[in-house]
XYZ file of C-alpha atoms in Angstrom:
414
model
C 0.014 0.005 0.011
C 2.905 2.371 0.838
C 4.709 1.637 -2.411
C 1.585 2.375 -4.422
C 1.196 5.792 -2.793
C 4.748 6.669 -3.486
C 4.386 5.793 -7.143
C 1.277 7.792 -7.561
C 2.954 10.791 -5.880
C 5.896 10.647 -8.369
C 3.439 10.556 -11.310
C 1.697 13.600 -9.981
C 4.955 15.524 -9.651
C 6.049 14.503 -13.098
C 2.727 15.754 -14.504
C 3.112 19.080 -12.790
C 6.636 19.426 -14.122
C 5.565 18.703 -17.695
C 2.815 21.164 -17.420
C 5.159 23.863 -16.219
C 7.559 23.213 -19.044
C 4.711 23.363 -21.578
C 3.688 26.719 -20.320
C 7.168 28.043 -20.532
C 7.459 28.735 -16.812
C 10.137 26.156 -16.316
C 13.349 25.868 -18.438
C 14.538 22.389 -19.286
C 18.260 21.751 -18.792
C 20.044 21.106 -22.049
C 21.134 17.517 -21.276
C 17.504 16.603 -20.352
C 16.158 18.416 -23.430
C 18.431 16.395 -25.630
C 16.912 13.220 -24.105
C 13.272 14.309 -24.926
C 12.452 13.197 -28.486
C 9.064 14.739 -28.853
C 8.332 17.818 -30.965
C 6.741 19.453 -27.970
C 9.944 19.137 -25.985
C 11.969 20.620 -28.855
C 9.578 23.497 -28.974
C 9.934 24.002 -25.233
C 13.731 24.026 -25.428
C 13.777 26.550 -28.326
C 11.670 29.065 -26.565
C 11.598 32.686 -28.013
C 15.212 32.757 -29.498
C 15.842 35.765 -31.939
C 17.803 35.871 -35.264
C 21.593 36.733 -35.516
C 22.668 40.347 -35.079
C 23.793 42.390 -38.142
C 27.571 42.076 -38.957
C 29.927 44.719 -37.503
C 31.856 46.775 -40.045
C 34.527 49.401 -39.602
C 33.476 52.829 -40.838
C 35.150 56.165 -41.375
C 33.861 59.711 -41.814
C 34.602 61.633 -45.015
C 36.482 64.758 -44.001
C 38.212 67.513 -45.893
C 41.979 67.198 -46.246
C 44.846 68.560 -48.359
C 46.339 66.193 -50.969
C 49.810 66.383 -52.480
C 50.356 64.095 -55.416
C 53.999 62.924 -55.942
C 55.964 60.676 -58.270
C 58.637 58.368 -56.792
C 61.956 58.343 -58.597
C 64.670 55.774 -57.737
C 68.206 55.502 -59.052
C 71.873 56.217 -58.352
C 73.992 59.288 -58.018
C 76.177 59.998 -61.050
C 78.446 62.810 -62.195
C 76.646 65.757 -63.793
C 79.479 65.673 -66.370
C 82.331 63.186 -66.210
C 85.704 64.068 -67.715
C 87.892 61.212 -68.966
C 91.616 62.114 -68.757
C 93.886 59.924 -70.815
C 97.239 60.212 -72.533
C 97.470 62.078 -75.800
C 100.592 60.143 -76.730
C 100.990 56.348 -76.570
C 103.716 54.040 -75.534
C 105.319 56.046 -72.724
C 105.747 54.929 -69.163
C 104.176 56.736 -66.197
C 106.986 57.934 -63.967
C 105.060 60.119 -61.507
C 101.442 60.327 -60.199
C 100.503 63.615 -58.511
C 96.728 63.201 -57.893
C 94.657 60.585 -56.177
C 91.025 59.709 -55.812
C 89.078 62.314 -53.833
C 91.481 65.173 -54.698
C 90.045 68.478 -55.958
C 92.003 69.693 -58.889
C 92.141 72.907 -60.910
C 92.259 73.345 -64.676
C 95.790 72.850 -66.001
C 97.034 71.114 -62.754
C 99.503 68.303 -63.442
C 98.006 64.946 -62.576
C 100.778 62.624 -63.782
C 104.089 62.596 -65.779
C 105.321 60.356 -68.514
C 108.894 59.532 -69.303
C 110.393 62.042 -71.750
C 113.940 60.638 -72.451
C 113.088 59.316 -75.876
C 111.510 62.629 -76.846
C 114.536 64.536 -75.585
C 116.751 62.463 -77.880
C 114.430 63.021 -80.847
C 114.537 66.675 -80.114
C 118.309 66.765 -80.136
C 118.343 64.873 -83.473
C 115.882 67.398 -84.840
C 118.020 70.274 -83.708
C 120.959 68.808 -85.699
C 118.755 68.242 -88.707
C 117.580 71.828 -88.537
C 121.100 73.157 -88.417
C 122.019 71.042 -91.365
C 119.062 72.309 -93.408
C 119.924 75.895 -92.579
C 123.447 75.250 -93.787
C 122.090 73.766 -96.976
C 120.030 76.840 -97.541
C 123.073 79.046 -97.068
C 125.060 76.913 -99.497
C 122.245 77.067 -102.062
C 122.155 80.820 -101.667
C 125.839 81.107 -102.388
C 125.451 78.855 -105.444
C 122.763 81.189 -106.673
C 124.936 84.238 -106.192
C 127.821 82.575 -108.093
C 125.520 81.442 -110.861
C 124.080 84.948 -111.178
C 127.545 86.482 -111.549
C 128.564 83.960 -114.183
C 125.261 84.602 -116.047
C 125.902 88.369 -116.004
C 129.378 87.890 -117.370
C 128.192 85.521 -120.111
C 125.435 87.917 -121.109
C 127.913 90.836 -121.365
C 130.226 88.749 -123.561
C 127.387 87.753 -125.791
C 126.138 91.354 -126.120
C 129.663 92.559 -127.049
C 130.157 89.754 -129.647
C 126.991 90.680 -131.688
C 128.365 93.796 -133.360
C 131.698 92.094 -133.896
C 130.045 89.273 -135.670
C 128.097 91.650 -137.938
C 131.209 93.571 -138.877
C 133.142 90.375 -139.542
C 135.719 90.802 -136.763
C 134.382 87.696 -134.952
C 133.722 84.346 -136.510
C 130.449 82.476 -136.223
C 132.045 79.771 -134.067
C 133.188 82.438 -131.562
C 129.598 83.779 -131.434
C 128.304 80.296 -130.804
C 130.687 79.792 -127.885
C 129.538 83.009 -126.217
C 125.878 82.107 -126.689
C 126.538 78.605 -125.253
C 128.231 80.102 -122.220
C 125.252 82.384 -121.625
C 122.732 79.537 -121.833
C 124.930 77.366 -119.463
C 125.040 80.175 -116.989
C 121.289 80.571 -117.101
C 120.827 76.792 -116.456
C 123.322 76.895 -113.621
C 121.373 79.757 -112.006
C 118.087 77.885 -112.370
C 119.595 74.791 -110.843
C 120.915 76.816 -107.890
C 117.515 78.316 -107.331
C 115.962 74.875 -107.321
C 118.557 73.735 -104.790
C 117.564 76.627 -102.517
C 113.876 75.628 -102.750
C 114.817 72.040 -101.863
C 116.866 73.179 -98.918
C 114.025 75.409 -97.673
C 111.533 72.519 -98.082
C 113.801 70.272 -96.055
C 114.062 72.932 -93.374
C 110.272 73.257 -93.291
C 109.946 69.489 -92.869
C 112.487 69.499 -90.042
C 110.681 72.377 -88.334
C 107.366 70.466 -88.608
C 108.984 67.477 -87.035
C 110.313 69.754 -84.348
C 106.848 71.127 -83.561
C 105.493 67.591 -83.299
C 108.260 66.505 -81.023
C 107.834 69.596 -78.867
C 104.085 68.982 -78.734
C 104.635 65.390 -77.669
C 107.203 66.509 -75.126
C 104.708 69.003 -73.664
C 102.051 66.220 -73.371
C 104.254 64.110 -71.093
C 102.623 66.245 -68.311
C 99.053 64.992 -68.089
C 96.927 67.945 -66.924
C 93.356 68.407 -65.737
C 91.256 69.865 -68.506
C 88.849 71.553 -65.989
C 88.236 72.060 -62.356
C 86.707 69.067 -60.572
C 86.942 66.135 -58.278
C 89.013 62.993 -59.023
C 86.588 60.090 -58.746
C 88.870 57.319 -60.035
C 92.568 56.882 -60.616
C 93.940 54.167 -62.825
C 97.388 55.663 -63.402
C 100.196 53.498 -62.042
C 103.854 54.244 -61.851
C 105.651 52.054 -64.368
C 102.545 51.405 -66.418
C 102.428 52.348 -70.132
C 100.004 55.022 -71.218
C 97.708 54.111 -74.061
C 94.794 55.932 -75.507
C 93.001 52.634 -76.273
C 92.942 51.498 -72.618
C 90.993 52.900 -69.764
C 91.536 56.546 -68.989
C 94.166 57.331 -66.406
C 91.806 59.565 -64.385
C 88.073 60.189 -64.119
C 87.058 63.677 -62.971
C 83.643 64.917 -61.842
C 83.475 68.284 -63.506
C 83.153 71.061 -60.828
C 82.291 68.321 -58.346
C 78.665 68.472 -59.437
C 76.505 65.337 -59.175
C 72.899 64.463 -59.941
C 70.413 61.651 -59.510
C 69.949 59.424 -62.519
C 66.528 57.889 -61.746
C 63.809 55.788 -63.419
C 60.086 56.530 -63.550
C 57.150 54.401 -64.911
C 56.010 55.685 -68.266
C 52.487 56.341 -66.932
C 53.916 58.998 -64.561
C 56.663 60.403 -66.795
C 54.345 62.955 -68.338
C 53.670 64.568 -64.944
C 57.335 65.583 -64.474
C 58.593 68.925 -65.808
C 62.055 70.482 -65.925
C 62.716 72.898 -63.048
C 60.523 71.120 -60.493
C 62.063 71.185 -57.045
C 62.764 67.836 -55.395
C 63.737 66.473 -52.005
C 66.132 63.530 -52.405
C 66.738 60.867 -49.825
C 70.275 59.487 -50.251
C 71.137 56.209 -48.583
C 73.363 56.896 -45.628
C 73.551 60.639 -46.157
C 70.087 62.006 -45.394
C 68.096 64.402 -47.474
C 69.236 67.034 -49.956
C 67.503 69.377 -52.287
C 67.508 69.008 -56.098
C 65.967 70.308 -59.262
C 64.714 68.310 -62.274
C 67.187 69.053 -65.043
C 66.237 66.626 -67.771
C 63.294 64.372 -68.621
C 64.315 61.758 -71.225
C 62.212 61.722 -74.394
C 62.684 57.940 -74.619
C 61.108 55.049 -72.787
C 62.804 51.707 -72.465
C 60.904 49.132 -74.533
C 61.679 46.241 -72.172
C 61.138 47.867 -68.718
C 58.625 50.627 -69.754
C 60.614 53.040 -67.644
C 61.797 56.556 -68.541
C 64.892 58.315 -67.199
C 64.934 61.527 -65.189
C 68.024 63.544 -64.312
C 67.789 65.588 -61.047
C 70.572 68.099 -60.449
C 72.009 68.230 -56.933
C 75.240 70.211 -57.280
C 78.534 70.047 -55.445
C 77.841 68.267 -52.180
C 81.134 66.980 -50.599
C 79.312 64.458 -48.460
C 77.761 62.594 -51.366
C 79.382 59.891 -53.439
C 78.503 58.804 -56.940
C 77.076 55.300 -57.228
C 75.024 55.734 -53.979
C 71.370 54.680 -54.069
C 68.875 57.551 -53.849
C 65.184 58.100 -54.235
C 63.149 61.252 -54.634
C 59.530 62.361 -54.514
C 58.591 64.935 -57.107
C 55.500 66.961 -56.177
C 53.329 67.114 -59.284
C 49.967 68.505 -58.025
C 48.083 69.678 -54.985
C 44.400 69.937 -54.069
C 41.877 70.018 -51.250
C 38.849 67.740 -51.006
C 37.153 64.842 -49.146
C 39.528 62.169 -47.991
C 38.886 58.430 -47.760
C 41.179 55.442 -47.318
C 41.940 53.737 -50.632
C 40.485 50.488 -49.256
C 37.055 52.194 -49.188
C 36.905 52.546 -52.990
C 35.241 49.885 -55.061
C 36.367 49.477 -58.712
C 33.975 47.658 -61.097
C 33.747 47.893 -64.881
C 35.417 51.307 -64.940
C 33.002 52.709 -62.235
C 34.205 53.766 -58.806
C 31.894 53.650 -55.834
C 31.736 53.523 -52.060
C 29.459 51.865 -49.521
C 27.727 54.493 -47.411
C 26.148 53.588 -44.090
C 22.854 55.360 -43.215
C 20.525 54.248 -40.375
C 22.614 51.075 -40.116
C 21.845 50.182 -43.768
C 24.315 49.920 -46.622
C 23.918 52.109 -49.718
C 26.259 51.873 -52.725
C 27.014 55.261 -54.130
C 29.011 56.214 -57.306
C 31.788 58.692 -56.764
C 34.543 60.432 -58.674
C 38.100 60.344 -57.390
C 40.960 62.773 -57.805
C 44.470 62.726 -56.397
C 46.040 59.888 -54.360
C 48.291 60.648 -51.448
C 49.804 57.663 -49.677
C 46.896 55.479 -48.507
C 44.294 58.231 -48.984
C 42.171 59.005 -52.012
C 40.461 62.337 -52.867
C 36.728 62.098 -53.623
C 35.697 64.993 -55.904
C 32.024 64.148 -56.458
C 29.252 61.915 -55.115
C 29.959 62.264 -51.398
C 29.294 65.017 -48.773
C 31.438 66.040 -45.916
C 30.611 63.922 -42.823
C 29.167 60.950 -44.704
C 29.965 57.621 -42.995
C 31.574 55.079 -45.332
C 32.707 51.459 -44.829
C 36.449 51.606 -44.499
C 37.161 48.241 -46.133
C 34.542 47.790 -48.842
C 33.801 44.373 -50.236
C 31.437 42.585 -52.536
C 29.734 40.556 -49.722
C 27.604 43.620 -48.838
C 24.645 44.741 -50.926
C 22.324 47.715 -50.955
C 19.965 47.566 -48.030
C 22.039 45.122 -45.969
C 21.866 45.807 -42.293
C 25.245 46.455 -40.512
C 26.567 47.518 -37.152
C 28.968 50.427 -37.778
C 32.054 50.430 -35.661
C 34.890 53.019 -35.686
C 38.517 51.968 -35.217
C 38.510 53.650 -31.845
C 35.527 51.534 -30.757
C 36.832 48.313 -32.269
C 40.155 48.588 -30.379
C 38.638 48.454 -26.849
C 36.231 45.724 -27.792
C 39.038 43.503 -29.206
C 41.068 44.247 -26.123
C 38.241 43.321 -23.797
């Protein structure tokens, strides 16, 4: 009897428990709910659960900012004008080097000397040949004077014989002898004059040789053709100078250097001669420069154009150093957005604006780009809220939860 009462009491408690669960007044523990197979139990477990919240997106506010568009130029420092100094005469040894790399030299300064012993000997031989030719000229002049005197005597004898022959006091044979003597004297005089011309020609040849030897002798001193800075020295004592080999010295004219840089062809048209530039030289800091030359040619393989930026004489800089420069090409003031906020599709640019927690795609026009920012020139108002990292997973009318970077940071940290 007691067992029966206990069993009926347990059934009553179970009924009350089921009734409370059915009315929603009592929550079923999850392990027990998983054990109840009926649809009613599943309905009780589910209760009044709501749908998932809208996704959180990072947003930014469009604000007015100043934009500076620039073109990046990278390259190496080179000489504005490089002077190659080599020997003007070949085959002579270097006996003295008077300049080294890094030296500043003046125009006409002796940089090195070549051996001149051979040229000194040639000059002495030439001096002897010149004296000989002068003696030959003097001898030829004496021969001319002698031949002129004999010719004058022969002419006088011939002139005196003419009337004697007509009067019969002189035979025809005597007249012929006097005429022959006159003709011989004329031929001797002509030969003496030719001898003088030959002697003078020989002297002129010797003098030309002397000028050449003297010129070669003066070129044994290798001099700087202009003021500048010696950037490389290949001259070595004991080496032979040759115009076909590497130059003995390389000089940076006036010490002036410039940046020889490369620019993509799409940005080459934005650069103009005379634009001021700030150049960052590896290991030497920043220096000012001016665009001197924009190449009219683009490399077919790399699609890059060359730009020369003049720096000037800066003692702390070295040619060959890597350098880069930013050339300011344009400035403006407009609404700024991060470049990640811009959508590009079929030639149309757009942004995703958030209004009342809803997404709206809006077409815009963009202007200058400055670092990670883009200028919006049309389609957006100051203060509009835009999704910072736009994507194709959002559509017009989608609900979102806008979050700024300042709000996202504390949430992620918490």
